[in-house]
PDB file of C-alpha atoms in Angstrom:
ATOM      1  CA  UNK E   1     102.452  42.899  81.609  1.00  0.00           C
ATOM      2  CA  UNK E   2     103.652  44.262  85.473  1.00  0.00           C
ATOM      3  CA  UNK E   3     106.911  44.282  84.458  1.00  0.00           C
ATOM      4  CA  UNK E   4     106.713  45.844  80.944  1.00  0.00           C
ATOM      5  CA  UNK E   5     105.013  48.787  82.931  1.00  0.00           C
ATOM      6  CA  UNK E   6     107.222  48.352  85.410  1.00  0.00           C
ATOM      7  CA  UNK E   7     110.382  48.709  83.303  1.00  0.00           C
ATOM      8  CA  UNK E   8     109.408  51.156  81.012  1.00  0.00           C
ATOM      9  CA  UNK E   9     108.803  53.678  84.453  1.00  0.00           C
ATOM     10  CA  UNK E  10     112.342  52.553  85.393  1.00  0.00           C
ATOM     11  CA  UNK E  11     113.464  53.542  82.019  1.00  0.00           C
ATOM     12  CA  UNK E  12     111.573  56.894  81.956  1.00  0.00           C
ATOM     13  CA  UNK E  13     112.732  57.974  85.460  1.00  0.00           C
ATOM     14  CA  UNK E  14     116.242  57.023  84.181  1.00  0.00           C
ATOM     15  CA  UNK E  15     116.164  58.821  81.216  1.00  0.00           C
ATOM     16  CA  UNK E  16     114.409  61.835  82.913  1.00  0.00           C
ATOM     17  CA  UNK E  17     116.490  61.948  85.083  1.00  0.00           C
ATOM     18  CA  UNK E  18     114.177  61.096  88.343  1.00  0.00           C
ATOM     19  CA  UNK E  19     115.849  57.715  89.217  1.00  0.00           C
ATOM     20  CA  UNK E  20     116.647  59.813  92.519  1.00  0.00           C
ATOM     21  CA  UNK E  21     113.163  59.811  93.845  1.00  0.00           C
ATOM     22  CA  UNK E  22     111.353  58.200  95.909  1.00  0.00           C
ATOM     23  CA  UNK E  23     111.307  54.592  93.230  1.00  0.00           C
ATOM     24  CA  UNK E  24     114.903  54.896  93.391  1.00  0.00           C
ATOM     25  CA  UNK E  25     116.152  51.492  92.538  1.00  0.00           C
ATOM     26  CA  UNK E  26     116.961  49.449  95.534  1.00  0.00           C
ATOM     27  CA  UNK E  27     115.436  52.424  97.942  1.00  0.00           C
ATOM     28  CA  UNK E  28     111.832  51.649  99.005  1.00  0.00           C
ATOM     29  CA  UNK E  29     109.947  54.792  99.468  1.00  0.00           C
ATOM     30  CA  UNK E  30     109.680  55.497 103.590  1.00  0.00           C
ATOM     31  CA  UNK E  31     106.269  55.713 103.640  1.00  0.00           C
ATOM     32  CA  UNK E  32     103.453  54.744 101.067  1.00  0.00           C
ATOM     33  CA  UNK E  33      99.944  56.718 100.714  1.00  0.00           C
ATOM     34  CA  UNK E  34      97.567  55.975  97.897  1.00  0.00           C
ATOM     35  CA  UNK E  35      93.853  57.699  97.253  1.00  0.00           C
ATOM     36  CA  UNK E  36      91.196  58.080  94.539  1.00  0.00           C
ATOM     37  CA  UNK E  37      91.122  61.303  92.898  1.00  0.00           C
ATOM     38  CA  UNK E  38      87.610  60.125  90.759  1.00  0.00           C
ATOM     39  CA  UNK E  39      87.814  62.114  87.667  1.00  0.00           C
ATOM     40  CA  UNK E  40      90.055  64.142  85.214  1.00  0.00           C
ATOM     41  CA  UNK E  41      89.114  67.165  86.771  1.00  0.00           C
ATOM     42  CA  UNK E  42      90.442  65.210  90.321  1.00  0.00           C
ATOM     43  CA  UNK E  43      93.764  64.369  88.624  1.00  0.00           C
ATOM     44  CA  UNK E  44      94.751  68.284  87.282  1.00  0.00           C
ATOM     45  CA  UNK E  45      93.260  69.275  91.002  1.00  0.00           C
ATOM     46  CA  UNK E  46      95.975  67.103  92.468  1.00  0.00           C
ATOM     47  CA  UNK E  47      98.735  67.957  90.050  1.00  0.00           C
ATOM     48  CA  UNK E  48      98.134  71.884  91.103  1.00  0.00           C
ATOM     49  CA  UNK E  49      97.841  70.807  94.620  1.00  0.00           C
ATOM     50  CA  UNK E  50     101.209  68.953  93.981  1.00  0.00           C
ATOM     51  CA  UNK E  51     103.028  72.170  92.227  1.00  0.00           C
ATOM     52  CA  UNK E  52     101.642  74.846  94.979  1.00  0.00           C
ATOM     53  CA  UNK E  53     103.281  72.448  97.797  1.00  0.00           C
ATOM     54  CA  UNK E  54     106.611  72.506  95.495  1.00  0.00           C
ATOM     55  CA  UNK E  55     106.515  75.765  95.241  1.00  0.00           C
ATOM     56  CA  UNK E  56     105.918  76.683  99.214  1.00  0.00           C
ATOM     57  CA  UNK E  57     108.366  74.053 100.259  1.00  0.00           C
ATOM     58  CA  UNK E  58     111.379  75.908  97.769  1.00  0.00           C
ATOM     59  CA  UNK E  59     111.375  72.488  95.981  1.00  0.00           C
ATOM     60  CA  UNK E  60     110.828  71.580  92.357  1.00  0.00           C
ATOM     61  CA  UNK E  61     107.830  70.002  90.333  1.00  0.00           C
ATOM     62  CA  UNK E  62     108.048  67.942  87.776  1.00  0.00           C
ATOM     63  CA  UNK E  63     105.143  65.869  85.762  1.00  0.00           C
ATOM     64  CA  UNK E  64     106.304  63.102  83.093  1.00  0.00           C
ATOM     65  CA  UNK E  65     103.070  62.063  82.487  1.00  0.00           C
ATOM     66  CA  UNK E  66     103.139  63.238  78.860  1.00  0.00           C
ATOM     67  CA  UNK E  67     106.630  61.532  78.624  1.00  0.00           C
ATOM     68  CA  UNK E  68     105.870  58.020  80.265  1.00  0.00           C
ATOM     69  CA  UNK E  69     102.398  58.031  78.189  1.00  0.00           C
ATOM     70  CA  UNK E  70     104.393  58.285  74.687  1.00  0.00           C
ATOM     71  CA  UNK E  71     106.998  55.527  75.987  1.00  0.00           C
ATOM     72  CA  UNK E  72     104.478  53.050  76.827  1.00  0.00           C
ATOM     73  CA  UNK E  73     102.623  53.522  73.912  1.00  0.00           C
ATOM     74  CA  UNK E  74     106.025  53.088  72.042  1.00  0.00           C
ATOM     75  CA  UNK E  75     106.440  49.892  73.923  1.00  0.00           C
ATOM     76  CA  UNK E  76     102.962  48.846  73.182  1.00  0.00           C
ATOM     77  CA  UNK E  77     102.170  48.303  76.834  1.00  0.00           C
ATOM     78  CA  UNK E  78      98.174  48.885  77.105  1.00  0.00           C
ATOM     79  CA  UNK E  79      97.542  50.862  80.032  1.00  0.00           C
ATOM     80  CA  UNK E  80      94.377  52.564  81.547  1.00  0.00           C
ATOM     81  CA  UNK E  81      94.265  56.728  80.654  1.00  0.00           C
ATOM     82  CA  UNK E  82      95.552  59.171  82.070  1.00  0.00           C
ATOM     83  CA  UNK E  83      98.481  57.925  82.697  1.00  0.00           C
ATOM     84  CA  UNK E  84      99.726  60.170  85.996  1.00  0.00           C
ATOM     85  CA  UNK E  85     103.363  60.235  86.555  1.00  0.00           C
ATOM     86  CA  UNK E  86     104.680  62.891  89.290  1.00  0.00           C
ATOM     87  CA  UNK E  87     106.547  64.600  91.568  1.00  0.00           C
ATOM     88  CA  UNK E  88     108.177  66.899  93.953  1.00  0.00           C
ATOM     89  CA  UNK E  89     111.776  66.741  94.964  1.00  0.00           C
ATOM     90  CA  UNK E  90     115.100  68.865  96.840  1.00  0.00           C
ATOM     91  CA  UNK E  91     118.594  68.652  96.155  1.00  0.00           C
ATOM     92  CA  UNK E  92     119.251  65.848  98.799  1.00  0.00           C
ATOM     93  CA  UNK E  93     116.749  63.915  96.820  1.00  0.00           C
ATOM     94  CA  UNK E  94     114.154  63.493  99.446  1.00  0.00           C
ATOM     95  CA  UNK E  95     110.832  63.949  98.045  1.00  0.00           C
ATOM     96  CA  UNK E  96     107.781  62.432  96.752  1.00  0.00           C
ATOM     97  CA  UNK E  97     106.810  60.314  93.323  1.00  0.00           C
ATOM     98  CA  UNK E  98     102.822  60.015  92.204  1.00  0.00           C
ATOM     99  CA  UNK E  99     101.796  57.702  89.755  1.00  0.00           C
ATOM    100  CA  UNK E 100      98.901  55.610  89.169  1.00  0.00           C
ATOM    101  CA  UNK E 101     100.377  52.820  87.054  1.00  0.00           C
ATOM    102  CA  UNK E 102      98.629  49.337  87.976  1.00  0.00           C
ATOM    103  CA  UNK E 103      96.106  51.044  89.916  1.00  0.00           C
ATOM    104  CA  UNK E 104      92.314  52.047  88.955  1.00  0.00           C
ATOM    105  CA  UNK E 105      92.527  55.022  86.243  1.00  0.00           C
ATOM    106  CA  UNK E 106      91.816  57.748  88.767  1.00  0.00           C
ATOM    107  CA  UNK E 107      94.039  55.788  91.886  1.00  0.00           C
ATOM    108  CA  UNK E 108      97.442  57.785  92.785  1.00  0.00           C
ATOM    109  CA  UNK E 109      99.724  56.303  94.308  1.00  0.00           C
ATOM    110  CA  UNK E 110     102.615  58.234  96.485  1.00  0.00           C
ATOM    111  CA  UNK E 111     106.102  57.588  97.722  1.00  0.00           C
ATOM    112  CA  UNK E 112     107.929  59.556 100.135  1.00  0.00           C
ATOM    113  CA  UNK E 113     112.173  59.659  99.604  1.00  0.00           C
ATOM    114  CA  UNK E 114     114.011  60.735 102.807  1.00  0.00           C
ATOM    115  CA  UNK E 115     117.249  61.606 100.992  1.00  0.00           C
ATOM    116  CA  UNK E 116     120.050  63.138 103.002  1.00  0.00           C
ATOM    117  CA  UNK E 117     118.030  64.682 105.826  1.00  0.00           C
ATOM    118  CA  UNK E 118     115.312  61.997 107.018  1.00  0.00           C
ATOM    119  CA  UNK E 119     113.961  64.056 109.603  1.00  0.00           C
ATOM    120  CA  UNK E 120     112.852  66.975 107.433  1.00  0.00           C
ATOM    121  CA  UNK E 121     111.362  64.122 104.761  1.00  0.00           C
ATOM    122  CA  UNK E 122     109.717  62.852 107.429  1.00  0.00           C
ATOM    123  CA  UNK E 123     108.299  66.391 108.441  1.00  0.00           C
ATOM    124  CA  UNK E 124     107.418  67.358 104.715  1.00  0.00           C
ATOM    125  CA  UNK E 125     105.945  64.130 104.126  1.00  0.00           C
ATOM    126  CA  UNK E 126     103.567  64.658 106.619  1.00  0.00           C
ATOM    127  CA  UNK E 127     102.543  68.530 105.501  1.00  0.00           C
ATOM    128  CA  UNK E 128     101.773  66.375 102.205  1.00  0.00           C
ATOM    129  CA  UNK E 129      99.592  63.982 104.095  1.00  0.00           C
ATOM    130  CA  UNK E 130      97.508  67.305 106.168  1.00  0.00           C
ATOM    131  CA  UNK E 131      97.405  68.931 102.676  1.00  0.00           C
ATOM    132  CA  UNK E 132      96.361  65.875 100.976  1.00  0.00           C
ATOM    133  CA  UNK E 133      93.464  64.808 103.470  1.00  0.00           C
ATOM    134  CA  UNK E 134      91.917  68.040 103.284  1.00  0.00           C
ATOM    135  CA  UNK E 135      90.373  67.067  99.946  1.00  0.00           C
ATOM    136  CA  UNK E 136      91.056  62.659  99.640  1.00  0.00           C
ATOM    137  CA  UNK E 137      90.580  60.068 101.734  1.00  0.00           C
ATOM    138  CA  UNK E 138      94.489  58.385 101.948  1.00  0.00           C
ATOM    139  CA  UNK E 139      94.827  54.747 102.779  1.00  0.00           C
ATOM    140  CA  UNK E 140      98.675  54.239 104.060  1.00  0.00           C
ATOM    141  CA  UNK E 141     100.251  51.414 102.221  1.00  0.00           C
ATOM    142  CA  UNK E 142     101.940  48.882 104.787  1.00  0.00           C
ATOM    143  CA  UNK E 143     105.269  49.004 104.192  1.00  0.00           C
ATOM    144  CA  UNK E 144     105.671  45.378 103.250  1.00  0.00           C
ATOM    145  CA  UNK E 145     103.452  45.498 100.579  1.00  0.00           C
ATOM    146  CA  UNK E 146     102.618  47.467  97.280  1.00  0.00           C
ATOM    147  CA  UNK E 147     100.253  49.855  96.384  1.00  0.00           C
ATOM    148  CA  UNK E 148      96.842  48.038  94.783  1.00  0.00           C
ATOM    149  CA  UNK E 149      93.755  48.988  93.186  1.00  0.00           C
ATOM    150  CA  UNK E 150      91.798  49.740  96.478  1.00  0.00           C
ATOM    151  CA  UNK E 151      91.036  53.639  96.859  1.00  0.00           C
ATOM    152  CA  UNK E 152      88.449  53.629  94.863  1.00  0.00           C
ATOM    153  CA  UNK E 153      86.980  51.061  95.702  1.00  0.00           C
ATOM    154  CA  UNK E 154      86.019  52.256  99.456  1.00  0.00           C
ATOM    155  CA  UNK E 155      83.488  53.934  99.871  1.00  0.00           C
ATOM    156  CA  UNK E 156      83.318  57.556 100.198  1.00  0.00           C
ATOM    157  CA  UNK E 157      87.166  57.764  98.131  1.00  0.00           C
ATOM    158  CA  UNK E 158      86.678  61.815  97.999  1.00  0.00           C
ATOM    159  CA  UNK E 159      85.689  64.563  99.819  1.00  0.00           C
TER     160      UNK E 159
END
C-alpha cells in the first residue's frame, strides 16, 4: 500500500508541477522535521502559518491537498483524512514540502530543498524551524531514515 501512496504523490507533484521540491526524485530533502499538529483546526493553523512565511520570504505557496485527496481516491488507495499536501518554494527550487502521508492523521511531515543557493535554504529552513517551534514540538528526522508515525505519539506533541 506504501508504494501506491507513494506513487500516486510522485504522480501528483509531477503533474502539478512540484517535482522540483524538496521530494524531488533522486534529491533527498537536506534536512527532515516532522510534528503533530492534533486537530483540524491544528492543520488550517499550520497551512496559514505556512502561507504568511511564503509570503514574508517573497516565495510562493502552494497546497495540493484537495488535488492529491481526489487522486488517491481515484486510485482507490485508503488513506487516513485530511490528507495534507504542501508547500513553499523560490525560483531556484529550494524550499520546503509538508505532507502527512503514512504518518498519524494530524502528523506533518517537512522537507527542506536547497536548490541553487544552499546557504540561503539552509538559512530559511531554519526561520521555518524558529517559526515552527513557537507553536509544535519538531522532532528532526535523521537523515538516514524516513519520517514515521512518532509526533504524536510523545508526549506533550503541541504547545
Amino acid at each position: 500500500m506504501m508504494v501506491r501512496i507513494l506513487t500516486a504523490l510522485l504522480l501528483i507533484g509531477v503533474g502539478l508541477g512540484f517535482s522540483g521540491g524538496a521530494w524531488a526524485v533522486g534529491k533527498r530533502p537536506f534536512k527532515m522535521i516532522q510534528f503533530c499538529v492534533h486537530d483540524q483546526e491544528g492543520v488550517n493553523r499550520f497551512k496559514q502559518t505556512l502561507s504568511s512565511i511564503a509570503k514574508d520570504e517573497g516565495m510562493q505557496y502552494f497546497d495540493g491537498s484537495a488535488e492529491l485527496d481526489r487522486q488517491l481516491a481515484r486510485a482507490k488507495v485508503d488513506v487516513r483524512r485530511p490528507v495534507v499536501y504542501v508547500g513553499v518554494k523560490r525560483e531556484d527550487g529550494s524550499g520546503l514540502e509538508a505532507g502527512n502521508l503514512g504518518l498519524d492523521r494530524f502528523e506533518i511531515a517537512i522537507g527542506f530543498s536547497e536548490g541553487k543557493m544552499p546557504a540561503e535554504a539552509l538559512s530559511f529552513s531554519v526561520r521555518v524551524e524558529r517559526t515552527l517551534a513557537e507553536r509544535w514540538n519538531l522532532l528532526a528526522i535523521p537523515s538516514a531514515k524516513g519520517a514515521t508515525p512518532l509526533a504524536c505519539r510523545v508526549e506533550g506533541g503541541s504547545r
